[in-house]
PDB file of C-alpha atoms in Angstrom:
ATOM      1  CA  MET A  93     -12.637   2.879  13.761  1.00  0.00           C
ATOM      2  CA  ARG A  94     -11.725   0.477  11.378  1.00  0.00           C
ATOM      3  CA  LYS A  95      -8.572  -0.789   9.932  1.00  0.00           C
ATOM      4  CA  VAL A  96      -7.685  -0.040   6.035  1.00  0.00           C
ATOM      5  CA  PRO A  97      -4.910  -1.550   3.856  1.00  0.00           C
ATOM      6  CA  LEU A  98      -2.413   0.685   2.003  1.00  0.00           C
ATOM      7  CA  ASN A  99      -0.937   0.294  -1.042  1.00  0.00           C
ATOM      8  CA  CYS A 100       2.407   1.422  -2.569  1.00  0.00           C
ATOM      9  CA  GLU A 101       1.884   3.919  -5.248  1.00  0.00           C
ATOM     10  CA  LYS A 102       5.199   2.513  -7.467  1.00  0.00           C
ATOM     11  CA  CYS A 103       4.748  -1.203  -7.157  1.00  0.00           C
ATOM     12  CA  GLY A 104       0.977  -1.624  -5.799  1.00  0.00           C
ATOM     13  CA  ALA A 105       1.883  -3.947  -2.855  1.00  0.00           C
ATOM     14  CA  ARG A 106      -0.463  -4.067  -0.058  1.00  0.00           C
ATOM     15  CA  ASN A 107       2.396  -3.540   2.837  1.00  0.00           C
ATOM     16  CA  TYR A 108       0.483  -2.123   5.863  1.00  0.00           C
ATOM     17  CA  THR A 109      -2.994  -2.147   7.701  1.00  0.00           C
ATOM     18  CA  VAL A 110      -3.792   0.807   9.587  1.00  0.00           C
ATOM     19  CA  PRO A 111      -6.748   2.116  11.671  1.00  0.00           C
ATOM     20  CA  LYS A 112      -8.687   4.936  10.428  1.00  0.00           C
ATOM     21  CA  LYS A 113     -11.740   6.754  11.982  1.00  0.00           C
ATOM     22  CA  ASP A 114     -14.947   6.983   9.449  1.00  0.00           C
ATOM     23  CA  THR A 115     -14.044  10.016   7.220  1.00  0.00           C
ATOM     24  CA  ASP A 116     -14.747  10.554   3.565  1.00  0.00           C
ATOM     25  CA  ASN A 117     -11.153  11.518   2.802  1.00  0.00           C
ATOM     26  CA  ARG A 118      -8.608   8.622   1.362  1.00  0.00           C
ATOM     27  CA  LEU A 119      -5.810   8.063   3.757  1.00  0.00           C
ATOM     28  CA  GLU A 120      -2.359   9.227   2.328  1.00  0.00           C
ATOM     29  CA  LEU A 121       1.031   8.450   4.219  1.00  0.00           C
ATOM     30  CA  LYS A 122       4.766   8.064   3.120  1.00  0.00           C
ATOM     31  CA  LYS A 123       5.846   4.987   4.420  1.00  0.00           C
ATOM     32  CA  PHE A 124       8.844   2.668   3.628  1.00  0.00           C
ATOM     33  CA  CYS A 125       8.192  -0.255   1.280  1.00  0.00           C
ATOM     34  CA  LYS A 126      10.014  -3.655   1.240  1.00  0.00           C
ATOM     35  CA  THR A 127       9.395  -4.304  -2.627  1.00  0.00           C
ATOM     36  CA  CYS A 128      10.493  -0.769  -3.789  1.00  0.00           C
ATOM     37  CA  ASN A 129      13.376  -0.671  -0.895  1.00  0.00           C
ATOM     38  CA  THR A 130      12.181   2.918  -0.427  1.00  0.00           C
ATOM     39  CA  HIS A 131      10.077   5.423   1.350  1.00  0.00           C
ATOM     40  CA  THR A 132       7.145   6.046  -1.068  1.00  0.00           C
ATOM     41  CA  LEU A 133       3.585   7.412  -0.966  1.00  0.00           C
ATOM     42  CA  HIS A 134       0.967   4.607   0.387  1.00  0.00           C
ATOM     43  CA  LYS A 135      -2.519   5.465  -0.232  1.00  0.00           C
ATOM     44  CA  GLU A 136      -5.830   3.739   1.422  1.00  0.00           C
ATOM     45  CA  SER A 137      -7.128   1.006  -1.418  1.00  0.00           C
ATOM     46  CA  ILE A 138     -10.993   0.374  -1.574  1.00  0.00           C
TER      47      ILE A 138
END
């Protein structure tokens, strides 16, 4: 397992780091963004 950062889709802020198993799929989670002050889709950054 490795830690990957998640970026907000709206503002691009890196808000979270989560553990991920080694797979080819990019992780997408709906999380709360402090900058946007709403729940938005967060995608794994490279």
